[in-house]
Short mmCIF file of C-alpha atoms in Angstrom, two decimals:
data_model
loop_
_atom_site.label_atom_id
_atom_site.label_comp_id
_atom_site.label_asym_id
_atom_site.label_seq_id
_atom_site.Cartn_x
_atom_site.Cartn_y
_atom_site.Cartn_z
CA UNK A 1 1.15 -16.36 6.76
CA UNK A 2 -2.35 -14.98 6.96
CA UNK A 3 -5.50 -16.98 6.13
CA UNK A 4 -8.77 -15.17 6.07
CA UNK A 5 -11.95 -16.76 5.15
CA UNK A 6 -15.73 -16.34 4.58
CA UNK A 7 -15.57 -13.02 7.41
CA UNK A 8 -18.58 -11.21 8.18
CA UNK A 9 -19.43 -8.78 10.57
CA UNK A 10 -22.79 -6.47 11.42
CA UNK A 11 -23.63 -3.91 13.75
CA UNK A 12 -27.45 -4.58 13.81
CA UNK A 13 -28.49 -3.97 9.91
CA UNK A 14 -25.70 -2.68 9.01
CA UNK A 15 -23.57 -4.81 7.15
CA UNK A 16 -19.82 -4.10 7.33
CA UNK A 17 -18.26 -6.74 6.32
CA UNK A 18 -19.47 -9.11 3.91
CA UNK A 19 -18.03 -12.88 3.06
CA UNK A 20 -14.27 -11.50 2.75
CA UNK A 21 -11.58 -14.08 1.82
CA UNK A 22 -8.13 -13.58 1.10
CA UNK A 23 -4.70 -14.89 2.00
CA UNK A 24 -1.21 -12.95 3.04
CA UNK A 25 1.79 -14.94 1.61
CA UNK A 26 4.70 -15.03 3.68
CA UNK A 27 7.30 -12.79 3.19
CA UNK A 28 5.38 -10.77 1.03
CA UNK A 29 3.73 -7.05 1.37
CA UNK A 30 -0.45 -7.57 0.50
CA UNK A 31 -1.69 -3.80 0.20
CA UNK A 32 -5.39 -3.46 1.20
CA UNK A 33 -7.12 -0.66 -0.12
CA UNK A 34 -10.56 0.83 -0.03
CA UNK A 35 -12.42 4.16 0.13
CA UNK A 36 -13.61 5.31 3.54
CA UNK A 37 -16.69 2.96 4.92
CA UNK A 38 -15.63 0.33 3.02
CA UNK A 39 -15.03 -1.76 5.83
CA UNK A 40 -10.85 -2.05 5.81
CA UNK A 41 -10.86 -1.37 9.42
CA UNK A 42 -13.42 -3.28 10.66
CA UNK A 43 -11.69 -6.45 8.64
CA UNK A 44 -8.57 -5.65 10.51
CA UNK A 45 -9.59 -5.31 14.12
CA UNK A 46 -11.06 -8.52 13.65
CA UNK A 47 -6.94 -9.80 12.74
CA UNK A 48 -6.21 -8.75 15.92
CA UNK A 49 -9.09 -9.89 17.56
CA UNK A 50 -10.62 -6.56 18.88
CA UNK A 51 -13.39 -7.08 17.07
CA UNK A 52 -15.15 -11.16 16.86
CA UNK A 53 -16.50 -11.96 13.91
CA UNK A 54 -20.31 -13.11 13.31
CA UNK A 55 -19.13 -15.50 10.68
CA UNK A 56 -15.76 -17.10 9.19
CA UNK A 57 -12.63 -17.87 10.44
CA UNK A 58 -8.67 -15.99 10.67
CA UNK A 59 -5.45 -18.53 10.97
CA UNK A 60 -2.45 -16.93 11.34
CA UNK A 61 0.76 -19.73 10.74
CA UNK A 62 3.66 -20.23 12.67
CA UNK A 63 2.59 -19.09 15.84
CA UNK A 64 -0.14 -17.26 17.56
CA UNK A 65 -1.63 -13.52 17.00
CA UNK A 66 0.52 -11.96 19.96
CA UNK A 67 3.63 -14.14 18.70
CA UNK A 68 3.50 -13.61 15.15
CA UNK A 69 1.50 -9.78 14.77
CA UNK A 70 3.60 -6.02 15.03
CA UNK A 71 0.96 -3.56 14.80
CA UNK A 72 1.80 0.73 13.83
CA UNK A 73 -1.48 2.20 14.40
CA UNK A 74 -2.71 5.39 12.40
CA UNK A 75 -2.58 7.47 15.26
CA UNK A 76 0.48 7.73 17.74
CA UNK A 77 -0.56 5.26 20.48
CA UNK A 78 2.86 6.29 22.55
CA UNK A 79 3.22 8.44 26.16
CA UNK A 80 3.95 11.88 25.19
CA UNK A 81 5.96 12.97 28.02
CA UNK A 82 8.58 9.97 28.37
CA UNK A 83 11.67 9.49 26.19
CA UNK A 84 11.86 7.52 22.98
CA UNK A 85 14.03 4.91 25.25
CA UNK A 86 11.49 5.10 27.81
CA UNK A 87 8.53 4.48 25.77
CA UNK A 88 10.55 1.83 23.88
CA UNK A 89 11.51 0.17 27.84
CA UNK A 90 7.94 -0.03 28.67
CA UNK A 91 6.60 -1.61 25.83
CA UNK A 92 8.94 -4.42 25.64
CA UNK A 93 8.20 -5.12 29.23
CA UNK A 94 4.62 -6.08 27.95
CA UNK A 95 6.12 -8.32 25.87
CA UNK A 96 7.81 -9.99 28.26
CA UNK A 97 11.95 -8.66 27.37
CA UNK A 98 14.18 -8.79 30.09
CA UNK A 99 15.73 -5.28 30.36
CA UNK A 100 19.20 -6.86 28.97
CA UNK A 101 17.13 -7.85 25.70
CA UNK A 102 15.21 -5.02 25.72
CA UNK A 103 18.38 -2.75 25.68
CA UNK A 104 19.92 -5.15 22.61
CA UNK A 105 16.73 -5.32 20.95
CA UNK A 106 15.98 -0.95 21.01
CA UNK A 107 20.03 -0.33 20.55
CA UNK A 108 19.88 -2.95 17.31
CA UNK A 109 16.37 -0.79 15.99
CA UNK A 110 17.33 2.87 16.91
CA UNK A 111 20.47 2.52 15.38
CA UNK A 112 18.53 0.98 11.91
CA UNK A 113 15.91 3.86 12.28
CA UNK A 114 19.06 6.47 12.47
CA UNK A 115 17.55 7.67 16.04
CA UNK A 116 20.48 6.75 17.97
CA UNK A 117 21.00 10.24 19.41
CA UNK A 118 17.10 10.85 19.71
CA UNK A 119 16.98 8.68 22.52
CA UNK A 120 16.46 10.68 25.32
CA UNK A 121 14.11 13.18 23.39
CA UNK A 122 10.64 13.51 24.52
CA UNK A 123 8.37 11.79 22.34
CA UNK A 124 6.12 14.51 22.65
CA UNK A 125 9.03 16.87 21.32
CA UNK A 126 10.21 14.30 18.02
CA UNK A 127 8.55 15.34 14.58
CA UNK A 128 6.13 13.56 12.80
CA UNK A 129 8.92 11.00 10.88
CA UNK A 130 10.57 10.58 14.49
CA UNK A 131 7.50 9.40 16.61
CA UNK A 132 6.41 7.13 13.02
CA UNK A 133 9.81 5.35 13.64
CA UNK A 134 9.44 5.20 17.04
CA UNK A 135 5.90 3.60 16.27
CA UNK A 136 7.37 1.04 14.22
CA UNK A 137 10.19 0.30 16.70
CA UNK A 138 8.11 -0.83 19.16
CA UNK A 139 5.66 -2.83 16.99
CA UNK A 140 9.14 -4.56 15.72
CA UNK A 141 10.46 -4.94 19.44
CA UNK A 142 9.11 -8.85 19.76
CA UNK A 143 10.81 -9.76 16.62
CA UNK A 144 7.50 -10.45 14.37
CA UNK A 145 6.78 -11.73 11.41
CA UNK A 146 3.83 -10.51 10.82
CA UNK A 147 3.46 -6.47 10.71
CA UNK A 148 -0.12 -4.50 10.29
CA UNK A 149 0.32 -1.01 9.31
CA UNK A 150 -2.60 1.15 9.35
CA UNK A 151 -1.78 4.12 7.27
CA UNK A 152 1.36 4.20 8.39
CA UNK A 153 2.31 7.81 6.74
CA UNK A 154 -0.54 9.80 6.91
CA UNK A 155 0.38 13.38 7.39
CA UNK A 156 3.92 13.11 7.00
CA UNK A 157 6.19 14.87 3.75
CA UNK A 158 7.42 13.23 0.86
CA UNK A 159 10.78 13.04 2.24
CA UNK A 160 9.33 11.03 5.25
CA UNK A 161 7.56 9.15 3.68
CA UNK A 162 10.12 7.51 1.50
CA UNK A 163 12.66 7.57 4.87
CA UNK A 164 9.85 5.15 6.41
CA UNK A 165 9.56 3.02 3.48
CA UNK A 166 13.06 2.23 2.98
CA UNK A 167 13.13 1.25 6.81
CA UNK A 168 10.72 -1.10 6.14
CA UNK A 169 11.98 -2.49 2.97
CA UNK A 170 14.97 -2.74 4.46
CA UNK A 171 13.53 -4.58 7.46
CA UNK A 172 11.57 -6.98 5.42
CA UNK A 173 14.44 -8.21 3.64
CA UNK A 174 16.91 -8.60 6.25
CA UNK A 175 14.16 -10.49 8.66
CA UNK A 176 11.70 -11.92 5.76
CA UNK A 177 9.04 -9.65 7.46
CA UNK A 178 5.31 -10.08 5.65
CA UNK A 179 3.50 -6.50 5.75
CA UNK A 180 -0.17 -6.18 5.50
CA UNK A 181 -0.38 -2.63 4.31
CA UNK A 182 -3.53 0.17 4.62
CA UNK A 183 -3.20 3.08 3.26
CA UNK A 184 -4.60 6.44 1.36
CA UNK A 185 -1.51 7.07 -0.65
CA UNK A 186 -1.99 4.40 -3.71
CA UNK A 187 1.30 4.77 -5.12
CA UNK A 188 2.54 3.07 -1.60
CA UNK A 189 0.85 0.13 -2.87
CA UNK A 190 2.45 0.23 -6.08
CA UNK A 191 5.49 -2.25 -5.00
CA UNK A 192 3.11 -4.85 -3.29
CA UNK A 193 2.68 -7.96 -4.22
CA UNK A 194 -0.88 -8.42 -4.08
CA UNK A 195 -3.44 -5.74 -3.89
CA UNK A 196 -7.27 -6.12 -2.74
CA UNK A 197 -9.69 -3.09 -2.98
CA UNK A 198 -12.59 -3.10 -0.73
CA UNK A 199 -15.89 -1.45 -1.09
CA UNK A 200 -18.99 -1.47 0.87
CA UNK A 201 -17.78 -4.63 2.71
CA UNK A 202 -16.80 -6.64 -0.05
CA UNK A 203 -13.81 -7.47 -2.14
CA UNK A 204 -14.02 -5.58 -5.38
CA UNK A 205 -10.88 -6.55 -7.48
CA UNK A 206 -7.51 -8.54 -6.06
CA UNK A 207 -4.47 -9.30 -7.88
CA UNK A 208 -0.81 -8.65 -8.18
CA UNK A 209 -0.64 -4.99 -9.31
CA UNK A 210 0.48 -5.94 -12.79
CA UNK A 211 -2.47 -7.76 -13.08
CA UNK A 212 -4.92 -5.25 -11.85
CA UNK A 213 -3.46 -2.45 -14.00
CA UNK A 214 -3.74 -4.62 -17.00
CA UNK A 215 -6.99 -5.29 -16.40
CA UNK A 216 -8.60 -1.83 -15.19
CA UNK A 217 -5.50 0.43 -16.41
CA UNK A 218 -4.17 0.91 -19.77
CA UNK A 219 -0.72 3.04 -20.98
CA UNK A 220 -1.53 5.79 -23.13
CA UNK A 221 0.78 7.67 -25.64
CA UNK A 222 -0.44 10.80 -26.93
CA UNK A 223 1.49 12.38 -29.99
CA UNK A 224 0.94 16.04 -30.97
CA UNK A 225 1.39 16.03 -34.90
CA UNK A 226 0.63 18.67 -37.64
CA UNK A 227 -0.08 15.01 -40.43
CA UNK A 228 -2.25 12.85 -38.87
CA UNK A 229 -2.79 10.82 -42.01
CA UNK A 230 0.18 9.17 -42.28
CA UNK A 231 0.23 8.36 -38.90
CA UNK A 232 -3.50 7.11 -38.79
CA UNK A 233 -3.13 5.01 -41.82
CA UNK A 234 0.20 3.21 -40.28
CA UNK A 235 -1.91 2.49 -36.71
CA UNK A 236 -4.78 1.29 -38.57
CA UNK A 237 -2.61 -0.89 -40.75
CA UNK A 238 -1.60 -2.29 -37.42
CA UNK A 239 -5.26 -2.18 -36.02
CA UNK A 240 -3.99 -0.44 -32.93
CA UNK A 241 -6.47 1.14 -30.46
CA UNK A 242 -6.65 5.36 -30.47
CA UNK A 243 -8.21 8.45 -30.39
CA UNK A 244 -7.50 11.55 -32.32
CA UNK A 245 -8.31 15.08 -31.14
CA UNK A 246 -7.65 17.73 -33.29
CA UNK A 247 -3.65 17.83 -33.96
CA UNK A 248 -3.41 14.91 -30.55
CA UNK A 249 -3.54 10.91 -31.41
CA UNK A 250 -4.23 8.96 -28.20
CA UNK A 251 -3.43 5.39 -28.50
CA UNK A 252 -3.78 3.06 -26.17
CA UNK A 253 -1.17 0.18 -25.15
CA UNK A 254 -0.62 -2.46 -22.87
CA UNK A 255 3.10 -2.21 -22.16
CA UNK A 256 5.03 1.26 -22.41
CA UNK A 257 8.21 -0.14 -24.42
CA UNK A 258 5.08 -0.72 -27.40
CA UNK A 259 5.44 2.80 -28.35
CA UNK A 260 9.43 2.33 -28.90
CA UNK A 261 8.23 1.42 -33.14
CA UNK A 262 5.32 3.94 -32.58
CA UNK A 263 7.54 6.64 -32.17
CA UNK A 264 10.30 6.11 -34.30
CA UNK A 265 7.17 5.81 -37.56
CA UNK A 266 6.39 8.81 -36.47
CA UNK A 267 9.33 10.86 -36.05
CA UNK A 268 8.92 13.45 -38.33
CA UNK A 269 5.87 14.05 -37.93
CA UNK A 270 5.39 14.77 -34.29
CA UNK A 271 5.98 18.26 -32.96
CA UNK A 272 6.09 16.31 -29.52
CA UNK A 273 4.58 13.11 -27.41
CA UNK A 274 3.68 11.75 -23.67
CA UNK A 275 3.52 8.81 -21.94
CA UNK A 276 0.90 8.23 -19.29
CA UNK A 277 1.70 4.83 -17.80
CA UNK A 278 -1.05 2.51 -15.92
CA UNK A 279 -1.07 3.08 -12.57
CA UNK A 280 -2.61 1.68 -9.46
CA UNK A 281 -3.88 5.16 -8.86
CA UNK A 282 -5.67 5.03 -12.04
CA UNK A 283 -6.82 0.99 -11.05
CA UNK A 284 -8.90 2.98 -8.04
CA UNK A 285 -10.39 5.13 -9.76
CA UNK A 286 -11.23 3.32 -12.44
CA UNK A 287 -12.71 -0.06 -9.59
CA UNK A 288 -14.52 3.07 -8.00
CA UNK A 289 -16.10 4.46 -11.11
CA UNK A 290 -17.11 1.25 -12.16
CA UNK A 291 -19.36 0.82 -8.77
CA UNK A 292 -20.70 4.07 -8.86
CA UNK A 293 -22.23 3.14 -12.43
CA UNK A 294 -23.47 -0.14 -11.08
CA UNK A 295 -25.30 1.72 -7.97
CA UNK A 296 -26.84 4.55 -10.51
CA UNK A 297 -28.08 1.40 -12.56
#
């Protein structure tokens, strides 16, 4: 769907953004993290070509950036003293909807989004969830294929959050939508299908996020046990990887069914145990921590 190769860009020595490939499969959701500076933005406004690049080259299939491309900005980008309809109206005038398709087109999306009987509120007057689903109404209103979101629920509570994201999933697989996700909450990121993490203008680490968390995260189970012998001698036996901490054994696995055998060894001999499974979150911080040592060197 998305093709991005060899980019660069600089704003006079500084280097933003540094001989950054990647592609977007369609259909698919490609999350694309980074800390802040590390040139995600920059990378993106060059996608939709508010920003030219100084070297490389962006190919978007099946049609051209204004054909293919929905974009939800971080911040609201919407007029906050018309209607939800009326925002909605104007918008897909700039796309070039008649008003009949328009009013087919916001009906079919307002009813999906549940704000039906919003309508007529003030966008200035909706809550944070409301004017996010308004956002993503109008980035939808062209029917593309191709949807940025920019950190699409910053600010908003749990409970919107997950309202958004089952909009979208439910978008994408109804309409075989591809989503090119930013974002600050890395557990979003946790049902992509590929992941990149940016850093200083470059591409760090990209992979699906099984991938990534076997690489950079491991599972850990940690049993709390009053005879550590036994249980030591039985890992070792098995040359499994741990830890042990006064009355705690920390071992370390690569699935989280491995400690199904683990735990039924050592049954009687743990007063209790927890599971800390890989995470992307932990991927992050662990990509992060690993360029931090690199810089001190």
């Amino acid at each position: 769907m998305l093709k991005v190769n060899h980019l660069s860009k600089s704003f006079g020595k500084i280097h933003a953004v540094t001989d950054v490939s990647f592609h977007v499969k369609k259909g698919s959701t490609f999350a694309f993290l980074g800390t802040n500076g590390a040139g995600k933005s920059t990378v993106i406004h060059m996608i939709i070509n508010l920003l030219k690049p100084d070297q490389g080259d962006i190919t978007f299939t099946g049609g051209t950036l204004e054909e293919v491309t929905g974009i939800v900005f971080q911040t609201h980008r919407l007029d906050e003293e018309l209607t939800i309809e009326e925002n909605l109206m104007s918008r897909a005038k700039l796309y070039g909807l008649s008003k009949k398709e328009a009013l087919i087109r916001i009906n079919e999306l307002l009813e999906v989004t549940h704000l039906s009987d919003k309508r007529k509120r003030q966008y200035g007057q909706c809550s944070g969830g409301e004017k996010r689903k308004t956002d993503i109404i109008r980035a939808l209103l062209h029917h593309p294929k191709f949807l940025i979101l920019d950190e699409p629920t910053t600010g908003l509570d749990a409970e919107s959050r997950e309202e958004i994201w089952t909009l979208l999933r439910s978008i994408q697989r109804e309409q075989g939508l591809t989503i090119f996700l930013t974002t600050h909450y890395i557990d979003e990121a946790e049902d992509a299908d590929d992941v990149l993490i940016m850093h200083d203008g470059q591409v760090e680490v990209e992979g699906t996020p099984h991938e990534l968390k076997s690489n950079y995260s491991k599972t850990t189970l940690r049993l709390h046990t009053e005879n550590k012998d036994h249980i030591i001698d039985w890992l070792n036996s098995r040359q499994y990887s741990f830890e042990s901490t006064n009355n705690i054994i920390s071992i370390t696995l690569q699935e989280s069914n491995e400690a199904i055998p683990i735990l039924k060894m050592a049954e009687e001999d743990i007063t209790h145990f927890s599971i800390e499974e890989a995470s992307l979150e932990n991927v992050f911080l662990q990509v992060t921590e690993q360029i931090k040592r690199k810089v001190r060197v």
